[in-house]
C-alpha positions as MATLAB code, in Angstrom:
seq = 'MMINPVKLSSDLAVDEDQNPAIWTSHAIACWRPKMLVASFPNRLRGTKLPMLSRGTAPEARLTGGPKLRSALGTRKAIAAVAILSALLNILFLAGPLYMLLIYDSVMPSGSVPTLVGLLTIVTVIYFFLGIFEVLRARILSDVAAQFDRQLTGHVQDLIADAQLRGERDGGDGMTPQRDLDAIRNFLAGSGPGAILDLPWVLLFLGLLTLLHAWLGLTALAGALVLIAITLLNDRLSREPMQKVAQTLSQRTRLALDTQRQMEVVHALGMRGRMKQRWQHVNSTYLADQDALARVSGQLGGFSKVFRLFLQSLVLTVGALLYLRGEASGGIVFAASILAARALAPIDQAIANWRGLTAARQGWERLETHLRHSNVDEFSRLELPPPRRSLSVESLAIKAPAGSHVILRNATFKLEAGEALGVVGPSAAGKTSLVKALTGIWTPLSGEIRLDGAALDQWESHRLGAHLGYLPQQADLFEGTVAENIARFDPTASSHDIIDAAQAAAVHEMVLALPAGYDTSVGPEGLNLSAGQRQRIGLARALFGKPFLVVLDEPNSNLDLEGEHALGRAIVGLRKRGAITVLVAHRPSILSFMNKIAVLKGGAILDFGDRQAVLSKMGLVGRDKPEVDPRNAVTVRAAQSG';
ca = [
      -0.542  -20.803   22.738;
      -1.640  -17.107   22.363;
      -0.664  -15.704   18.952;
      -1.329  -11.713   18.769;
      -1.058  -10.746   14.960;
      -0.597   -7.342   13.456;
      -3.719   -7.093   11.332;
      -2.334   -5.394    8.330;
      -5.697   -5.532    6.079;
      -9.457   -5.226    6.659;
     -12.324   -6.425    4.646;
     -14.746   -3.861    6.438;
     -17.987   -2.449    4.444;
     -19.373    0.829    4.798;
     -22.374    2.056    4.209;
     -22.251    5.557    2.856;
     -25.719    6.686    4.307;
     -25.236    5.120    7.477;
     -21.906    6.285    8.431;
     -21.131    9.758   10.343;
     -17.734    9.604   10.329;
     -17.339    9.360    6.218;
     -20.059   11.837    6.198;
     -17.684   14.200    8.546;
     -14.878   13.664    6.233;
     -16.434   14.672    3.174;
     -17.698   17.716    4.875;
     -13.794   18.470    5.344;
     -13.145   17.902    1.817;
     -15.946   20.050    0.705;
     -15.173   22.864    3.077;
     -14.016   26.156    1.197;
     -14.063   29.759    2.598;
     -16.983   30.568    0.386;
     -19.031   27.425    1.234;
     -18.925   26.050    4.708;
     -19.657   22.483    4.953;
     -18.979   21.458    8.385;
     -20.623   18.910   10.376;
     -18.836   16.591   12.796;
     -21.446   13.746   14.209;
     -20.670   10.774   15.984;
     -22.497   10.005   19.405;
     -23.536   11.269   22.593;
     -23.838    8.732   25.346;
     -27.056    6.690   24.555;
     -26.865    7.583   20.773;
     -24.715    4.880   19.061;
     -23.542    4.909   15.634;
     -23.707    2.125   13.465;
     -20.857    0.002   13.760;
     -19.152   -1.971   10.922;
     -18.585   -5.524   10.930;
     -17.520   -8.651    8.953;
     -20.075  -10.057    6.644;
     -21.766   -6.595    5.595;
     -23.588   -6.832    2.486;
     -21.247   -6.566   -0.451;
     -23.130   -3.504   -1.703;
     -22.642   -1.338    1.242;
     -19.079   -0.683    0.353;
     -16.727    2.285    0.413;
     -16.307    4.362   -2.639;
     -14.221    7.365   -3.567;
     -16.902    9.837   -3.104;
     -19.580    9.215   -0.468;
     -22.724   10.710   -1.204;
     -23.875   13.610    1.391;
     -27.150   11.926    2.414;
     -28.049   11.648    6.099;
     -29.841    8.446    7.564;
     -31.626    8.609   10.820;
     -28.654    7.780   12.810;
     -26.365   10.438   11.005;
     -29.042   12.901   11.682;
     -29.231   12.428   15.125;
     -25.677   12.806   15.596;
     -25.403   16.054   13.683;
     -28.300   17.361   15.331;
     -26.420   16.785   18.813;
     -23.237   18.325   17.724;
     -25.057   21.334   16.362;
     -27.223   21.819   19.786;
     -24.189   21.690   21.763;
     -22.342   24.461   19.198;
     -25.343   26.598   19.703;
     -25.503   26.079   23.395;
     -21.716   27.095   23.548;
     -22.338   30.215   21.597;
     -25.054   31.154   23.174;
     -23.855   30.818   26.781;
     -20.610   32.815   25.486;
     -23.108   35.763   25.813;
     -23.104   35.528   29.554;
     -19.459   37.431   29.754;
     -21.190   40.512   27.809;
     -24.047   40.712   29.521;
     -22.438   40.293   33.028;
     -20.279   43.208   32.192;
     -23.099   45.118   31.003;
     -25.443   44.763   34.045;
     -22.273   45.037   36.274;
     -21.548   48.843   34.594;
     -25.042   50.019   34.106;
     -27.121   48.110   37.043;
     -24.924   47.241   40.139;
     -22.249   49.971   40.185;
     -24.809   52.860   39.744;
     -27.339   51.146   42.336;
     -24.422   49.778   44.831;
     -26.712   46.501   45.431;
     -24.689   43.778   46.766;
     -27.326   41.225   46.729;
     -27.618   42.113   43.001;
     -24.175   41.641   42.396;
     -23.811   38.230   44.277;
     -27.006   37.010   42.305;
     -25.571   37.908   39.056;
     -22.402   36.326   40.198;
     -24.086   33.236   41.018;
     -25.772   33.008   37.766;
     -22.715   33.396   35.472;
     -21.007   30.635   38.007;
     -23.705   28.382   36.804;
     -23.402   29.414   33.078;
     -19.887   29.179   32.968;
     -19.880   25.493   34.572;
     -22.369   24.442   31.768;
     -20.209   26.063   29.309;
     -17.369   24.209   30.316;
     -19.166   20.836   30.295;
     -20.673   21.235   26.877;
     -17.243   22.040   25.301;
     -15.529   18.982   26.938;
     -18.513   16.915   25.854;
     -18.148   18.398   22.158;
     -14.444   18.032   22.072;
     -15.035   14.235   23.208;
     -17.589   13.695   20.389;
     -15.283   15.417   17.782;
     -12.574   12.818   19.305;
     -14.775    9.975   19.028;
     -15.582   10.839   15.359;
     -11.990   10.739   14.409;
     -11.196    7.285   16.249;
     -14.121    5.835   14.629;
     -13.236    7.476   11.134;
      -9.979    5.814   11.696;
     -11.208    2.537   12.507;
     -13.568    2.360    9.286;
     -11.137    3.626    6.933;
      -7.568    2.175    8.265;
      -8.350   -1.303    6.760;
      -8.984    0.279    3.252;
      -5.707    2.521    3.632;
      -3.345   -0.739    4.473;
      -5.059   -2.232    1.342;
      -4.247    0.756   -0.773;
      -0.622    0.643    0.572;
      -0.163   -2.989   -0.120;
      -1.739   -2.731   -3.870;
       0.344    0.111   -4.680;
       3.734   -1.805   -3.437;
       2.570   -4.766   -5.465;
       2.040   -2.397   -8.364;
       5.296   -0.637   -8.012;
       3.578    2.528   -7.508;
       5.080    4.609   -4.488;
       4.883    8.295   -5.586;
       8.552    8.857   -5.193;
       8.289    7.872   -1.451;
       8.075    5.513    0.911;
       4.468    4.486   -0.091;
       2.926    5.522    3.156;
       1.257    8.462    1.916;
      -2.504    7.359    2.209;
      -1.744    6.345    5.654;
      -0.112   10.066    6.588;
      -3.230   11.234    4.820;
      -5.582    9.508    7.024;
      -3.217   10.502   10.091;
      -4.064   14.233    9.210;
      -7.719   13.983    8.575;
      -8.093   11.969   12.068;
      -5.783   14.573   14.076;
      -7.767   17.551   12.075;
     -10.901   15.843   13.212;
      -9.490   15.417   16.840;
      -8.024   18.798   17.170;
      -9.607   22.194   17.797;
     -10.104   22.960   14.002;
     -13.562   21.394   13.553;
     -14.989   23.558   16.796;
     -13.595   26.630   15.262;
     -15.576   25.949   11.860;
     -18.422   24.739   13.755;
     -18.410   28.479   15.283;
     -18.122   30.427   12.293;
     -21.656   30.798   11.623;
     -22.264   32.153   14.731;
     -20.017   34.974   14.040;
     -23.171   36.599   12.433;
     -25.139   36.477   15.673;
     -22.427   38.119   17.761;
     -22.024   40.805   14.956;
     -26.043   41.121   14.790;
     -25.811   41.897   18.643;
     -23.191   44.403   18.496;
     -25.318   46.290   15.573;
     -28.298   46.353   18.146;
     -25.787   48.029   20.564;
     -24.947   50.492   18.210;
     -24.848   50.757   14.273;
     -21.171   52.006   14.348;
     -20.127   49.315   16.739;
     -21.515   46.524   14.320;
     -19.892   47.975   11.107;
     -16.431   48.179   12.678;
     -16.519   44.556   13.831;
     -18.155   43.507   10.482;
     -15.093   45.813    8.377;
     -12.516   43.925   10.968;
     -14.336   40.348   10.152;
     -14.015   40.930    6.436;
     -10.221   41.748    6.768;
      -9.950   38.408    8.856;
     -11.669   36.499    6.024;
      -9.510   38.024    3.292;
      -6.343   36.703    5.475;
      -8.195   33.429    5.476;
      -8.444   33.123    1.716;
      -4.799   34.245    1.137;
      -3.494   31.792    3.438;
      -5.467   29.161    1.506;
      -4.021   30.344   -1.746;
      -0.530   30.915   -0.286;
      -0.090   27.467    1.573;
      -1.674   24.708   -0.569;
       1.164   24.359   -3.057;
       3.864   24.393    0.039;
       2.072   21.766    1.713;
       1.855   19.696   -1.187;
       5.700   19.932   -1.472;
       6.014   19.197    2.393;
       3.961   16.136    1.779;
       6.227   14.835   -0.972;
       9.614   15.636    0.286;
       8.508   14.216    3.701;
       7.978   10.997    1.884;
      10.906   11.025    0.101;
      13.076   11.622    3.155;
      11.366    8.974    5.135;
      11.963    6.330    2.421;
      15.755    7.431    2.136;
      16.010    6.797    6.142;
      14.219    3.443    5.815;
      16.454    2.326    3.016;
      19.620    3.622    4.479;
      18.835    1.875    7.905;
      17.821   -1.498    6.242;
      21.200   -1.709    4.298;
      23.164   -0.280    7.412;
      25.554   -3.422    7.580;
      26.209   -2.844    3.632;
      26.630    0.910    4.352;
      29.380    0.375    6.955;
      31.277   -2.535    5.601;
      31.734   -0.619    1.916;
      32.455    2.535    3.516;
      29.293    4.195    2.216;
      28.486    6.185    5.478;
      29.972    9.391    4.425;
      28.316    9.272    0.983;
      24.858    8.403    2.394;
      25.059   10.951    4.934;
      25.413   13.711    1.839;
      22.370   12.103    0.435;
      20.356   12.370    3.291;
      21.538   16.167    4.030;
      20.638   16.856    0.619;
      16.937   15.622    0.550;
      16.948   16.961    4.345;
      17.765   20.593    3.056;
      15.036   20.339    0.642;
      12.350   19.023    3.286;
      13.715   21.937    5.659;
      13.484   24.579    2.700;
      10.061   23.440    1.998;
       8.854   23.388    5.452;
      10.239   27.201    6.019;
       8.603   28.065    3.069;
       5.169   26.784    4.687;
       6.041   28.077    7.967;
       6.850   31.471    6.769;
       3.410   31.721    5.000;
       1.400   30.160    8.128;
       3.534   32.314   10.357;
       3.199   35.396    8.875;
      -0.636   35.472    7.836;
      -1.362   34.005   11.537;
       0.758   36.316   13.475;
      -0.737   39.403   11.259;
      -3.978   38.130   12.006;
      -3.544   37.763   15.692;
      -1.942   41.544   16.350;
      -5.054   42.753   13.753;
      -7.505   41.021   15.968;
      -5.983   42.826   19.160;
      -5.939   46.073   17.147;
      -9.522   45.386   16.281;
     -10.589   45.309   20.012;
      -8.760   48.267   20.786;
     -10.606   50.026   17.773;
     -14.226   48.662   18.772;
     -13.266   50.245   22.580;
     -12.156   53.431   20.840;
     -15.522   53.877   18.905;
     -17.592   52.823   22.183;
     -15.598   55.804   23.945;
     -16.236   57.984   21.161;
     -20.308   56.924   21.353;
     -19.895   57.001   25.297;
     -18.768   60.766   24.930;
     -21.586   61.844   22.434;
     -24.133   60.076   25.075;
     -24.956   57.579   22.554;
     -23.482   54.459   24.372;
     -23.152   53.645   28.313;
     -20.124   52.471   29.750;
     -21.828   48.901   30.346;
     -22.177   49.152   26.494;
     -18.706   50.100   25.487;
     -17.013   47.103   27.745;
     -19.624   44.587   26.547;
     -19.228   45.430   22.837;
     -15.461   44.835   23.293;
     -16.280   41.169   24.605;
     -18.594   40.784   21.910;
     -16.337   41.898   19.114;
     -13.625   39.409   20.388;
     -16.018   36.680   20.748;
     -16.953   37.289   17.099;
     -13.842   37.421   15.645;
     -12.482   34.517   17.779;
     -13.520   31.546   15.413;
     -12.262   33.535   12.365;
      -8.721   33.670   14.062;
      -8.970   30.029   15.437;
      -9.677   29.101   11.910;
      -6.465   30.709   10.593;
      -4.533   29.006   13.435;
      -5.850   25.746   12.332;
      -5.329   26.284    8.835;
      -2.443   24.311    8.188;
      -4.441   21.379    9.609;
      -7.588   21.906    7.479;
      -5.437   22.107    4.585;
      -3.381   18.764    5.124;
      -6.731   17.043    5.928;
      -8.617   18.270    2.785;
      -5.676   17.194    0.346;
      -5.041   14.298    2.386;
      -8.809   13.264    1.859;
      -8.923   14.636   -2.124;
      -5.539   11.901   -2.414;
      -7.495    9.130   -0.581;
     -10.632    9.887   -2.504;
      -8.865    9.765   -5.734;
      -6.915    6.364   -4.521;
     -10.069    4.830   -3.428;
     -12.051    5.641   -6.577;
      -9.325    3.897   -8.687;
      -8.637    0.956   -6.424;
     -10.274   -2.429   -6.297;
      -9.832   -2.949   -2.679;
     -13.656   -2.975   -2.510;
     -14.357   -5.488   -4.951;
     -17.629   -7.402   -4.857;
     -17.773  -10.950   -2.822;
     -16.768  -13.791   -5.222;
     -18.365  -17.160   -5.165;
     -16.182  -19.526   -2.669;
     -14.662  -22.003   -4.453;
     -13.801  -25.521   -3.568;
     -10.166  -25.865   -2.479;
      -8.080  -26.715   -5.399;
      -6.681  -30.366   -5.657;
      -6.064  -31.381   -9.080;
      -3.840  -29.533  -11.326;
      -2.174  -26.052  -12.441;
      -2.167  -24.819  -15.679;
       0.006  -21.874  -17.315;
      -1.671  -20.967  -20.639;
       0.189  -18.298  -23.010;
       1.389  -16.664  -20.426;
       3.190  -13.249  -20.706;
       4.465  -11.218  -17.729;
       5.810   -7.895  -17.481;
       6.974   -5.727  -13.867;
       3.776   -3.738  -12.679;
       5.656   -0.402  -13.123;
       7.844   -1.681  -16.253;
       7.108   -1.889  -20.079;
       9.530   -4.726  -21.172;
       7.899   -8.218  -21.245;
       9.942  -10.354  -18.957;
       8.065  -13.593  -19.939;
       6.273  -14.590  -22.928;
       4.079  -17.444  -24.349;
       4.732  -19.682  -21.125;
       2.775  -22.980  -21.082;
       3.009  -25.955  -18.849;
       0.546  -28.151  -16.756;
       1.294  -30.090  -13.460;
      -0.601  -32.586  -11.756;
      -1.514  -33.130   -8.017;
       1.733  -34.660   -6.759;
       4.095  -33.426   -8.897;
       7.249  -31.182   -8.565;
       8.645  -28.715  -11.235;
      11.872  -27.218  -10.937;
      12.683  -24.010  -12.551;
      16.180  -23.385  -13.843;
      18.005  -20.810  -16.210;
      20.428  -17.887  -16.140;
      19.989  -14.789  -13.997;
      16.968  -12.474  -15.697;
      15.603  -15.335  -17.663;
      11.953  -14.641  -15.547;
      12.332  -17.374  -13.032;
      11.222  -14.978   -9.990;
       8.605  -13.125  -12.485;
       7.043  -16.529  -13.275;
       7.142  -17.250   -9.373;
       5.384  -14.015   -8.515;
       2.782  -14.327  -11.300;
       1.911  -17.817   -9.924;
       1.370  -16.697   -6.312;
      -0.908  -13.756   -7.745;
       1.569  -11.216   -6.595;
       1.825   -9.633  -10.576;
      -1.158   -9.717  -13.066;
      -0.559  -11.392  -16.067;
       0.116   -9.146  -19.109;
      -2.035  -11.902  -20.946;
      -2.482  -15.555  -20.758;
      -3.789  -17.429  -17.458;
      -2.761  -19.338  -14.584;
      -5.512  -21.686  -13.386;
      -6.057  -23.984  -10.472;
      -8.552  -26.764  -10.995;
      -9.593  -24.669  -13.778;
     -10.067  -21.744  -12.144;
      -8.340  -18.773  -12.986;
      -6.582  -16.940   -9.826;
      -8.644  -13.737  -10.437;
     -11.664  -15.791   -9.530;
     -10.716  -15.740   -6.004;
     -10.524  -13.500   -3.236;
      -6.804  -12.617   -2.199;
      -7.241  -13.684    1.260;
      -9.111  -17.178   -0.081;
      -6.408  -17.682   -2.410;
      -3.636  -17.208    0.256;
      -4.593  -20.261    2.058;
      -4.037  -22.563   -0.608;
      -0.704  -21.187   -1.637;
       2.774  -21.478    0.268;
       5.631  -18.952   -0.992;
       8.833  -18.706   -0.100;
      10.729  -15.709   -1.891;
      14.411  -15.396   -2.195;
      14.636  -13.127    0.742;
      12.600  -14.827    3.546;
      12.200  -11.934    6.053;
       9.975  -12.611    8.965;
       7.770  -10.029   10.834;
       8.405   -8.945   14.578;
       6.861  -11.413   16.545;
       7.496  -15.102   17.803;
       8.527  -18.231   16.017;
       5.015  -19.493   16.312;
       3.424  -16.356   14.930;
       5.742  -16.149   11.787;
       4.964  -20.169   11.132;
       1.091  -19.491   11.679;
       1.060  -16.392    9.194;
      -0.076  -14.249   12.390;
      -3.488  -16.251   12.243;
      -5.227  -15.843   15.919;
      -7.107  -19.180   15.143;
      -4.047  -21.211   14.713;
      -3.934  -24.334   16.487;
      -0.613  -25.260   18.610;
      -1.220  -28.759   16.621;
      -1.406  -26.591   13.156;
       2.091  -24.694   13.999;
       3.779  -27.766   14.850;
       2.451  -29.791   11.750;
       3.861  -27.294    9.499;
       7.148  -27.193   11.760;
       7.578  -30.712   10.968;
       6.510  -30.758    7.425;
       9.325  -28.319    6.996;
      11.870  -30.409    8.872;
      12.385  -27.659   11.442;
      10.672  -28.745   14.683;
      14.002  -29.911   16.150;
      15.680  -26.625   15.082;
      12.930  -24.573   16.539;
      13.141  -26.580   19.958;
      17.129  -25.629   20.154;
      15.997  -22.029   20.263;
      16.202  -19.941   23.582;
      12.311  -20.331   24.038;
      11.294  -22.391   21.567;
       8.069  -21.516   19.579;
       7.765  -18.582   21.654;
      11.138  -16.950   20.727;
      11.077  -13.497   19.433;
      12.664  -13.482   15.983;
      13.281   -9.606   16.319;
      12.760   -6.805   13.831;
      12.805   -8.481   10.201;
      13.874  -11.735   12.034;
      17.204  -10.163   12.629;
      17.408  -12.159   15.779;
      17.829  -15.305   13.567;
      20.508  -16.347   11.195;
      19.859  -16.337    7.347;
      19.293  -19.671    7.509;
      17.198  -20.389   10.273;
      15.072  -17.228    8.708;
      14.870  -19.353    5.441;
      13.913  -22.470    7.088;
      11.033  -20.895    9.124;
       9.926  -19.254    5.975;
       9.497  -22.560    4.553;
       7.689  -23.925    7.768;
       5.254  -20.827    6.791;
       4.812  -21.591    3.257;
       3.648  -24.837    4.600;
       1.422  -23.785    7.083;
      -2.203  -24.767    6.415;
      -1.091  -27.602    4.090;
      -1.492  -25.591    0.905;
      -2.118  -27.208   -2.453;
       0.408  -25.335   -4.431;
       4.011  -24.500   -2.754;
       6.068  -21.835   -4.447;
       9.887  -21.798   -3.376;
      12.323  -19.088   -5.062;
      15.610  -20.387   -4.301;
      14.781  -21.983   -1.066;
      18.522  -23.231   -0.549;
      20.289  -20.117   -0.958;
      21.170  -19.939    2.272;
      20.827  -23.422    3.652;
      23.633  -25.668    4.782;
      24.037  -29.337    4.262;
      21.559  -30.237    6.965;
      18.984  -27.647    5.872;
      19.081  -28.753    2.154;
      18.447  -32.159    3.209;
      15.084  -30.920    5.297;
      14.395  -29.147    2.182;
      14.589  -32.546    0.299;
      12.264  -34.179    2.996;
      10.026  -31.476    3.118;
       9.364  -31.595   -0.900;
       8.990  -35.484   -0.846;
       6.274  -34.993    1.908;
       4.646  -32.513   -0.393;
       4.808  -34.826   -3.090;
       3.138  -37.489   -1.168;
       0.176  -35.406    0.096;
      -0.696  -34.637   -3.273;
       0.315  -30.925   -3.345;
       2.021  -29.243   -6.380;
       5.595  -27.734   -5.886;
       7.328  -25.303   -7.869;
      10.868  -24.692   -7.188;
      13.453  -22.299   -8.684;
      17.052  -23.395   -8.138;
      20.525  -22.571   -9.060;
      22.005  -25.727   -7.494;
      21.292  -28.591   -9.420;
      21.562  -30.762   -6.309;
      18.067  -30.006   -5.082;
      16.680  -30.984   -8.583;
      16.867  -34.745   -7.719;
      13.648  -34.123   -5.436;
      11.501  -32.765   -8.710;
       9.992  -34.969  -11.408;
       9.637  -32.049  -14.064;
      12.271  -29.418  -15.097;
      11.642  -26.183  -17.014;
      14.467  -24.498  -18.549;
      14.038  -20.548  -18.964;
      16.118  -18.305  -21.002;
      15.750  -14.751  -22.513;
      11.889  -14.601  -21.213;
      10.654  -18.038  -22.689;
      10.672  -21.539  -21.974;
      12.957  -23.543  -23.790;
      12.321  -26.663  -22.528;
      10.159  -28.374  -20.316;
       9.366  -32.336  -19.312;
      10.386  -34.988  -17.346;
      13.804  -34.538  -14.946;
      15.759  -37.159  -16.433;
      14.895  -36.021  -20.377;
      15.707  -32.353  -19.969;
      19.042  -32.837  -17.490;
      20.127  -35.006  -20.325;
      19.901  -32.452  -22.944;
      21.287  -29.908  -20.828;
      24.357  -32.393  -19.946;
      23.540  -32.119  -16.428;
      22.827  -35.906  -15.340;
      24.633  -37.160  -12.485;
      24.899  -33.252  -11.318;
      21.355  -33.418   -9.771;
      22.347  -35.812   -6.774;
      22.658  -34.291   -3.538;
      25.461  -34.595   -0.869;
      23.490  -37.553    1.276;
      24.275  -38.976    4.625;
      22.764  -42.260    5.705;
      19.897  -40.402    7.763;
      18.693  -39.126    4.176;
      19.488  -42.160    2.102;
      16.003  -43.353    1.991;
      14.439  -39.713    1.451;
      16.746  -39.324   -1.883;
      16.118  -42.565   -3.258;
      12.250  -42.084   -2.744;
      12.368  -38.813   -4.805;
      14.675  -39.900   -7.375;
      12.135  -43.002   -7.977;
       9.193  -40.373   -8.331;
];
């Protein structure tokens, strides 16, 4: 059975000194009109970049501010791009020289062989010019792709961690991904080429000065005006760019929330009001976008017109020099081409300024996020699989983005094979306890230990292999039933998947689906009913035979048959020595528990054996589930435990 998971995280490690893509991105972050740091290395054919792989030494990890030190591979890549840029700009001189020779040599002499020879030479030069231009663009495209590959896992970790901490910056939580996209798009576009060509402006200005001082001074004055426009563009567009990014995030979040809740919106007649909310947010976004477009458009248009005017001005100065006998006709036309080439990189930089600003701001935000994140923690010693106990010691919990303590001084201990039912009124702290037990929320104080080891002593991907979790809303990922049960593990075998389904008593239900285990569940599992999603979510929780299984109201959407299947699954967990923690509002499921914890007002009021606690609560006899003959043995086994 083929399983193609969507990988949402990566444990890639990065060596700052050996990583040309990161070096390049830091160059973007440091770029300022007054300080040009532009190096865009990647690989030429035959010059390979150091690739990342699993198992990289833990010391070689990405940090918020990579150091600008180039190792041997990086220097080769930088040298390759620098050489290509040099060749391109030198070969661009073919046009002015050809014009100069045509007007000053061929036309006065009338020599056709000279004309043919010059045409042949310039054709060969333009052929190589095209090859070098394509090659440089391809190298920069490779840089962008490799940069994305090396950072995408870290960015997904940033997004996931921010979601778990309740930090979404008022938007949809996808700002780090958009920042990465902005950097990659800039690297793959024409902006880096324009920046790489900027130092060569001095060469063309120098050649103009050699032709005549007044020609050089005229072009220099024009270049200074364009540079002033660039500085003004940077200053005026910085704040509008930040506003556009913020309102775009809010706009996307509102659209996703509305789409996700469309059934409720339609049923409750809220469509008009939600449309008004959308129009308000969209109007704000359009206003911010218009403000940015006005700045970029006005300055970009002015710079383009000014560059055309400057070409005419250079021609005018050249014509005056010709009339005074200080320049030939060939020099006049060659000077016009040189001036255009000298100012083209500045004009292109202004045209790409929006992308550069977005990339620079994105890099700064990513740099800040990475510096304050823990996505690159050192590798921990791999602990043996837990098999004995779960202990909760003086636990206090609050929501990541809140200040109110939800659960205080919770203490209890469970041994292998025990099942704890957690009961209590709404807002008592039951779901908060579940999120703490699974490592989703970090305790405010106290400890949660598996076999004596605190949860933070485990790496999250290793801890997850020993945990089973079914939240209140059992959403599935788009894919097949088998992929969802297997937690999108590409190495999962058919036996492991079917074993989990049988442990959750859903094997027969899955076989009855149109394509069995290969049935597509659709986006968020919407091709299945709520009860089917919850039962498949239970199979996902039991995949890999985890030691600790935490179920938050797992029978909320189940019919009688589903609840019986849940009971059989709990019995199976206890028999194999797993620990089960189950939050319940229906007393019937409690018959499968041997321990009960009563929560109220953010504290554990009572904890102990099922019968003793239920007697105090006056619920003895109400914990008996409805039973048909097929499930009588299962229920008797649970009650005797």
